[in-house]
Amino acid sequence: MRKFKFKTPTKIEVRHSPGKGRGVFAVKAIRTKEVIEVAPSLLVPRKDEKLLEASFLKHYMFQTDDGRHYVVGMGYVAIANHADDPNAAFDVIEDKVIVRAIKNIAIGKEVTVDYGWDESEWREIGGQARK
């Protein structure tokens, strides 16, 4: 892993999201393709993957883009809510989760991502299955 200096995001904050609990919101305008956050992540040791999958942390684990590992994303990315038509997306590398805007995000708008969950995962948390 390369050394990387993590910086506190300056264009987002966490606040109440109606019907969802907490959410991530833009406090400054964010342009398409702009990096919103580079969040540090914890690499999940292989021996612990099944333990985490059996806990609530299952819903906070990301698979790395190369499919070789799971990580737990720290920072604001762990609070971002799902949307079927999200305005942000993430890339997962062993030591970080990079969140980028895929649409312009206006001040006050919630930053959302597609969790990529299947129907069983939505039912597991008491939510409705997605399309």
PDB file of N, CA and C in Angstrom, residues 41-103:
ATOM      1  N   SER A  41      -9.688   3.109   5.023  1.00  0.00           N
ATOM      2  CA  SER A  41     -10.434   1.872   5.242  1.00  0.00           C
ATOM      3  C   SER A  41      -9.586   0.887   6.028  1.00  0.00           C
ATOM      4  N   LEU A  42     -10.260  -0.040   6.661  1.00  0.00           N
ATOM      5  CA  LEU A  42      -9.606  -1.104   7.406  1.00  0.00           C
ATOM      6  C   LEU A  42      -9.689  -2.377   6.586  1.00  0.00           C
ATOM      7  N   LEU A  43      -8.555  -2.960   6.267  1.00  0.00           N
ATOM      8  CA  LEU A  43      -8.518  -4.220   5.536  1.00  0.00           C
ATOM      9  C   LEU A  43      -8.989  -5.327   6.468  1.00  0.00           C
ATOM     10  N   VAL A  44      -9.989  -6.091   6.033  1.00  0.00           N
ATOM     11  CA  VAL A  44     -10.534  -7.169   6.849  1.00  0.00           C
ATOM     12  C   VAL A  44      -9.682  -8.421   6.636  1.00  0.00           C
ATOM     13  N   PRO A  45      -9.063  -8.945   7.696  1.00  0.00           N
ATOM     14  CA  PRO A  45      -8.289 -10.179   7.542  1.00  0.00           C
ATOM     15  C   PRO A  45      -9.204 -11.319   7.072  1.00  0.00           C
ATOM     16  N   ARG A  46      -8.693 -12.163   6.202  1.00  0.00           N
ATOM     17  CA  ARG A  46      -9.500 -13.270   5.658  1.00  0.00           C
ATOM     18  C   ARG A  46     -10.157 -14.083   6.769  1.00  0.00           C
ATOM     19  N   LYS A  47      -9.427 -14.326   7.845  1.00  0.00           N
ATOM     20  CA  LYS A  47      -9.967 -15.155   8.930  1.00  0.00           C
ATOM     21  C   LYS A  47     -11.161 -14.491   9.622  1.00  0.00           C
ATOM     22  N   ASP A  48     -11.334 -13.187   9.461  1.00  0.00           N
ATOM     23  CA  ASP A  48     -12.419 -12.475  10.119  1.00  0.00           C
ATOM     24  C   ASP A  48     -13.599 -12.152   9.205  1.00  0.00           C
ATOM     25  N   GLU A  49     -13.489 -12.453   7.921  1.00  0.00           N
ATOM     26  CA  GLU A  49     -14.562 -12.098   6.983  1.00  0.00           C
ATOM     27  C   GLU A  49     -15.898 -12.694   7.397  1.00  0.00           C
ATOM     28  N   LYS A  50     -15.935 -13.968   7.741  1.00  0.00           N
ATOM     29  CA  LYS A  50     -17.200 -14.625   8.107  1.00  0.00           C
ATOM     30  C   LYS A  50     -17.768 -14.048   9.400  1.00  0.00           C
ATOM     31  N   LEU A  51     -16.892 -13.702  10.343  1.00  0.00           N
ATOM     32  CA  LEU A  51     -17.364 -13.089  11.595  1.00  0.00           C
ATOM     33  C   LEU A  51     -18.043 -11.751  11.327  1.00  0.00           C
ATOM     34  N   LEU A  52     -17.431 -10.928  10.475  1.00  0.00           N
ATOM     35  CA  LEU A  52     -18.022  -9.628  10.165  1.00  0.00           C
ATOM     36  C   LEU A  52     -19.303  -9.776   9.354  1.00  0.00           C
ATOM     37  N   GLU A  53     -19.336 -10.758   8.457  1.00  0.00           N
ATOM     38  CA  GLU A  53     -20.549 -10.978   7.660  1.00  0.00           C
ATOM     39  C   GLU A  53     -21.722 -11.382   8.534  1.00  0.00           C
ATOM     40  N   ALA A  54     -21.436 -11.949   9.705  1.00  0.00           N
ATOM     41  CA  ALA A  54     -22.495 -12.361  10.628  1.00  0.00           C
ATOM     42  C   ALA A  54     -22.895 -11.233  11.578  1.00  0.00           C
ATOM     43  N   SER A  55     -22.266 -10.077  11.462  1.00  0.00           N
ATOM     44  CA  SER A  55     -22.559  -8.958  12.350  1.00  0.00           C
ATOM     45  C   SER A  55     -23.173  -7.797  11.569  1.00  0.00           C
ATOM     46  N   PHE A  56     -23.545  -6.758  12.292  1.00  0.00           N
ATOM     47  CA  PHE A  56     -24.096  -5.567  11.631  1.00  0.00           C
ATOM     48  C   PHE A  56     -23.065  -4.917  10.712  1.00  0.00           C
ATOM     49  N   LEU A  57     -21.782  -5.170  10.935  1.00  0.00           N
ATOM     50  CA  LEU A  57     -20.735  -4.575  10.090  1.00  0.00           C
ATOM     51  C   LEU A  57     -20.788  -5.080   8.648  1.00  0.00           C
ATOM     52  N   LYS A  58     -21.526  -6.159   8.425  1.00  0.00           N
ATOM     53  CA  LYS A  58     -21.689  -6.667   7.057  1.00  0.00           C
ATOM     54  C   LYS A  58     -22.136  -5.540   6.123  1.00  0.00           C
ATOM     55  N   HIS A  59     -22.973  -4.665   6.624  1.00  0.00           N
ATOM     56  CA  HIS A  59     -23.530  -3.602   5.796  1.00  0.00           C
ATOM     57  C   HIS A  59     -22.598  -2.404   5.642  1.00  0.00           C
ATOM     58  N   TYR A  60     -21.428  -2.494   6.242  1.00  0.00           N
ATOM     59  CA  TYR A  60     -20.425  -1.427   6.128  1.00  0.00           C
ATOM     60  C   TYR A  60     -19.151  -1.923   5.446  1.00  0.00           C
ATOM     61  N   MET A  61     -19.205  -3.172   4.957  1.00  0.00           N
ATOM     62  CA  MET A  61     -18.044  -3.740   4.274  1.00  0.00           C
ATOM     63  C   MET A  61     -18.146  -3.469   2.780  1.00  0.00           C
ATOM     64  N   PHE A  62     -17.019  -3.177   2.177  1.00  0.00           N
ATOM     65  CA  PHE A  62     -16.916  -2.981   0.742  1.00  0.00           C
ATOM     66  C   PHE A  62     -15.958  -4.034   0.205  1.00  0.00           C
ATOM     67  N   GLN A  63     -16.249  -4.530  -0.984  1.00  0.00           N
ATOM     68  CA  GLN A  63     -15.283  -5.405  -1.642  1.00  0.00           C
ATOM     69  C   GLN A  63     -14.371  -4.539  -2.493  1.00  0.00           C
ATOM     70  N   THR A  64     -13.070  -4.829  -2.460  1.00  0.00           N
ATOM     71  CA  THR A  64     -12.140  -4.046  -3.269  1.00  0.00           C
ATOM     72  C   THR A  64     -12.461  -4.236  -4.740  1.00  0.00           C
ATOM     73  N   ASP A  65     -12.101  -3.244  -5.553  1.00  0.00           N
ATOM     74  CA  ASP A  65     -12.411  -3.290  -6.974  1.00  0.00           C
ATOM     75  C   ASP A  65     -11.835  -4.524  -7.654  1.00  0.00           C
ATOM     76  N   ASP A  66     -10.701  -5.038  -7.142  1.00  0.00           N
ATOM     77  CA  ASP A  66     -10.113  -6.236  -7.745  1.00  0.00           C
ATOM     78  C   ASP A  66     -10.757  -7.517  -7.219  1.00  0.00           C
ATOM     79  N   GLY A  67     -11.698  -7.406  -6.265  1.00  0.00           N
ATOM     80  CA  GLY A  67     -12.430  -8.560  -5.753  1.00  0.00           C
ATOM     81  C   GLY A  67     -11.640  -9.441  -4.800  1.00  0.00           C
ATOM     82  N   ARG A  68     -10.466  -9.015  -4.395  1.00  0.00           N
ATOM     83  CA  ARG A  68      -9.603  -9.871  -3.583  1.00  0.00           C
ATOM     84  C   ARG A  68      -9.806  -9.716  -2.077  1.00  0.00           C
ATOM     85  N   HIS A  69     -10.331  -8.594  -1.633  1.00  0.00           N
ATOM     86  CA  HIS A  69     -10.414  -8.320  -0.201  1.00  0.00           C
ATOM     87  C   HIS A  69     -11.723  -7.614   0.136  1.00  0.00           C
ATOM     88  N   TYR A  70     -12.009  -7.609   1.431  1.00  0.00           N
ATOM     89  CA  TYR A  70     -13.069  -6.768   1.968  1.00  0.00           C
ATOM     90  C   TYR A  70     -12.417  -5.722   2.857  1.00  0.00           C
ATOM     91  N   VAL A  71     -13.017  -4.545   2.884  1.00  0.00           N
ATOM     92  CA  VAL A  71     -12.559  -3.478   3.768  1.00  0.00           C
ATOM     93  C   VAL A  71     -13.776  -2.885   4.463  1.00  0.00           C
ATOM     94  N   VAL A  72     -13.538  -2.244   5.589  1.00  0.00           N
ATOM     95  CA  VAL A  72     -14.571  -1.457   6.257  1.00  0.00           C
ATOM     96  C   VAL A  72     -14.198   0.001   6.015  1.00  0.00           C
ATOM     97  N   GLY A  73     -15.077   0.718   5.328  1.00  0.00           N
ATOM     98  CA  GLY A  73     -14.826   2.119   5.027  1.00  0.00           C
ATOM     99  C   GLY A  73     -15.077   2.986   6.246  1.00  0.00           C
ATOM    100  N   MET A  74     -14.174   3.888   6.501  1.00  0.00           N
ATOM    101  CA  MET A  74     -14.302   4.812   7.620  1.00  0.00           C
ATOM    102  C   MET A  74     -14.711   6.165   7.034  1.00  0.00           C
ATOM    103  N   GLY A  75     -14.950   7.121   7.867  1.00  0.00           N
ATOM    104  CA  GLY A  75     -15.264   8.447   7.365  1.00  0.00           C
ATOM    105  C   GLY A  75     -16.714   8.584   6.945  1.00  0.00           C
ATOM    106  N   TYR A  76     -16.971   9.619   6.161  1.00  0.00           N
ATOM    107  CA  TYR A  76     -18.339   9.940   5.741  1.00  0.00           C
ATOM    108  C   TYR A  76     -18.959   8.855   4.871  1.00  0.00           C
ATOM    109  N   VAL A  77     -18.151   8.128   4.113  1.00  0.00           N
ATOM    110  CA  VAL A  77     -18.680   7.110   3.204  1.00  0.00           C
ATOM    111  C   VAL A  77     -19.524   6.073   3.953  1.00  0.00           C
ATOM    112  N   ALA A  78     -19.205   5.827   5.217  1.00  0.00           N
ATOM    113  CA  ALA A  78     -19.965   4.854   5.995  1.00  0.00           C
ATOM    114  C   ALA A  78     -21.369   5.349   6.331  1.00  0.00           C
ATOM    115  N   ILE A  79     -21.614   6.650   6.193  1.00  0.00           N
ATOM    116  CA  ILE A  79     -22.910   7.246   6.518  1.00  0.00           C
ATOM    117  C   ILE A  79     -23.751   7.501   5.263  1.00  0.00           C
ATOM    118  N   ALA A  80     -23.129   7.476   4.088  1.00  0.00           N
ATOM    119  CA  ALA A  80     -23.851   7.791   2.840  1.00  0.00           C
ATOM    120  C   ALA A  80     -25.017   6.822   2.635  1.00  0.00           C
ATOM    121  N   ASN A  81     -26.157   7.368   2.268  1.00  0.00           N
ATOM    122  CA  ASN A  81     -27.355   6.570   2.028  1.00  0.00           C
ATOM    123  C   ASN A  81     -27.444   6.108   0.587  1.00  0.00           C
ATOM    124  N   HIS A  82     -28.256   5.068   0.399  1.00  0.00           N
ATOM    125  CA  HIS A  82     -28.498   4.492  -0.916  1.00  0.00           C
ATOM    126  C   HIS A  82     -29.519   5.312  -1.704  1.00  0.00           C
ATOM    127  N   ALA A  83     -29.357   5.308  -3.006  1.00  0.00           N
ATOM    128  CA  ALA A  83     -30.388   5.807  -3.923  1.00  0.00           C
ATOM    129  C   ALA A  83     -30.340   4.944  -5.170  1.00  0.00           C
ATOM    130  N   ASP A  84     -31.523   4.665  -5.726  1.00  0.00           N
ATOM    131  CA  ASP A  84     -31.564   3.914  -6.989  1.00  0.00           C
ATOM    132  C   ASP A  84     -30.969   4.731  -8.126  1.00  0.00           C
ATOM    133  N   ASP A  85     -31.032   6.046  -8.003  1.00  0.00           N
ATOM    134  CA  ASP A  85     -30.444   6.958  -8.980  1.00  0.00           C
ATOM    135  C   ASP A  85     -29.454   7.855  -8.229  1.00  0.00           C
ATOM    136  N   PRO A  86     -28.286   7.312  -7.859  1.00  0.00           N
ATOM    137  CA  PRO A  86     -27.352   8.041  -7.003  1.00  0.00           C
ATOM    138  C   PRO A  86     -26.660   9.196  -7.718  1.00  0.00           C
ATOM    139  N   ASN A  87     -26.063  10.075  -6.924  1.00  0.00           N
ATOM    140  CA  ASN A  87     -25.290  11.175  -7.504  1.00  0.00           C
ATOM    141  C   ASN A  87     -23.790  11.014  -7.244  1.00  0.00           C
ATOM    142  N   ALA A  88     -23.406   9.906  -6.602  1.00  0.00           N
ATOM    143  CA  ALA A  88     -21.997   9.619  -6.341  1.00  0.00           C
ATOM    144  C   ALA A  88     -21.748   8.118  -6.477  1.00  0.00           C
ATOM    145  N   ALA A  89     -20.493   7.773  -6.662  1.00  0.00           N
ATOM    146  CA  ALA A  89     -20.082   6.365  -6.763  1.00  0.00           C
ATOM    147  C   ALA A  89     -18.747   6.234  -6.043  1.00  0.00           C
ATOM    148  N   PHE A  90     -18.361   5.002  -5.755  1.00  0.00           N
ATOM    149  CA  PHE A  90     -17.103   4.814  -5.040  1.00  0.00           C
ATOM    150  C   PHE A  90     -16.231   3.754  -5.702  1.00  0.00           C
ATOM    151  N   ASP A  91     -14.932   3.924  -5.519  1.00  0.00           N
ATOM    152  CA  ASP A  91     -13.922   2.942  -5.891  1.00  0.00           C
ATOM    153  C   ASP A  91     -13.289   2.488  -4.594  1.00  0.00           C
ATOM    154  N   VAL A  92     -13.023   1.187  -4.490  1.00  0.00           N
ATOM    155  CA  VAL A  92     -12.472   0.644  -3.257  1.00  0.00           C
ATOM    156  C   VAL A  92     -11.107   0.029  -3.535  1.00  0.00           C
ATOM    157  N   ILE A  93     -10.122   0.548  -2.852  1.00  0.00           N
ATOM    158  CA  ILE A  93      -8.764   0.038  -2.931  1.00  0.00           C
ATOM    159  C   ILE A  93      -8.422  -0.402  -1.514  1.00  0.00           C
ATOM    160  N   GLU A  94      -7.424  -1.227  -1.335  1.00  0.00           N
ATOM    161  CA  GLU A  94      -7.160  -1.825  -0.020  1.00  0.00           C
ATOM    162  C   GLU A  94      -7.147  -0.844   1.134  1.00  0.00           C
ATOM    163  N   ASP A  95      -6.582   0.331   0.967  1.00  0.00           N
ATOM    164  CA  ASP A  95      -6.443   1.233   2.101  1.00  0.00           C
ATOM    165  C   ASP A  95      -7.338   2.462   2.038  1.00  0.00           C
ATOM    166  N   LYS A  96      -8.207   2.526   1.023  1.00  0.00           N
ATOM    167  CA  LYS A  96      -9.066   3.708   0.922  1.00  0.00           C
ATOM    168  C   LYS A  96     -10.311   3.437   0.071  1.00  0.00           C
ATOM    169  N   VAL A  97     -11.321   4.255   0.332  1.00  0.00           N
ATOM    170  CA  VAL A  97     -12.540   4.275  -0.473  1.00  0.00           C
ATOM    171  C   VAL A  97     -12.632   5.686  -1.050  1.00  0.00           C
ATOM    172  N   ILE A  98     -12.656   5.768  -2.375  1.00  0.00           N
ATOM    173  CA  ILE A  98     -12.698   7.066  -3.052  1.00  0.00           C
ATOM    174  C   ILE A  98     -14.119   7.305  -3.537  1.00  0.00           C
ATOM    175  N   VAL A  99     -14.723   8.383  -3.073  1.00  0.00           N
ATOM    176  CA  VAL A  99     -16.096   8.728  -3.459  1.00  0.00           C
ATOM    177  C   VAL A  99     -16.022   9.893  -4.437  1.00  0.00           C
ATOM    178  N   ARG A 100     -16.658   9.714  -5.619  1.00  0.00           N
ATOM    179  CA  ARG A 100     -16.671  10.755  -6.658  1.00  0.00           C
ATOM    180  C   ARG A 100     -18.113  11.064  -7.044  1.00  0.00           C
ATOM    181  N   ALA A 101     -18.324  12.316  -7.400  1.00  0.00           N
ATOM    182  CA  ALA A 101     -19.642  12.716  -7.909  1.00  0.00           C
ATOM    183  C   ALA A 101     -19.819  12.174  -9.322  1.00  0.00           C
ATOM    184  N   ILE A 102     -20.980  11.620  -9.589  1.00  0.00           N
ATOM    185  CA  ILE A 102     -21.296  11.185 -10.961  1.00  0.00           C
ATOM    186  C   ILE A 102     -22.323  12.119 -11.594  1.00  0.00           C
ATOM    187  N   LYS A 103     -22.745  13.083 -10.795  1.00  0.00           N
ATOM    188  CA  LYS A 103     -23.643  14.157 -11.245  1.00  0.00           C
ATOM    189  C   LYS A 103     -23.241  15.406 -10.463  1.00  0.00           C
TER     190      LYS A 103
END
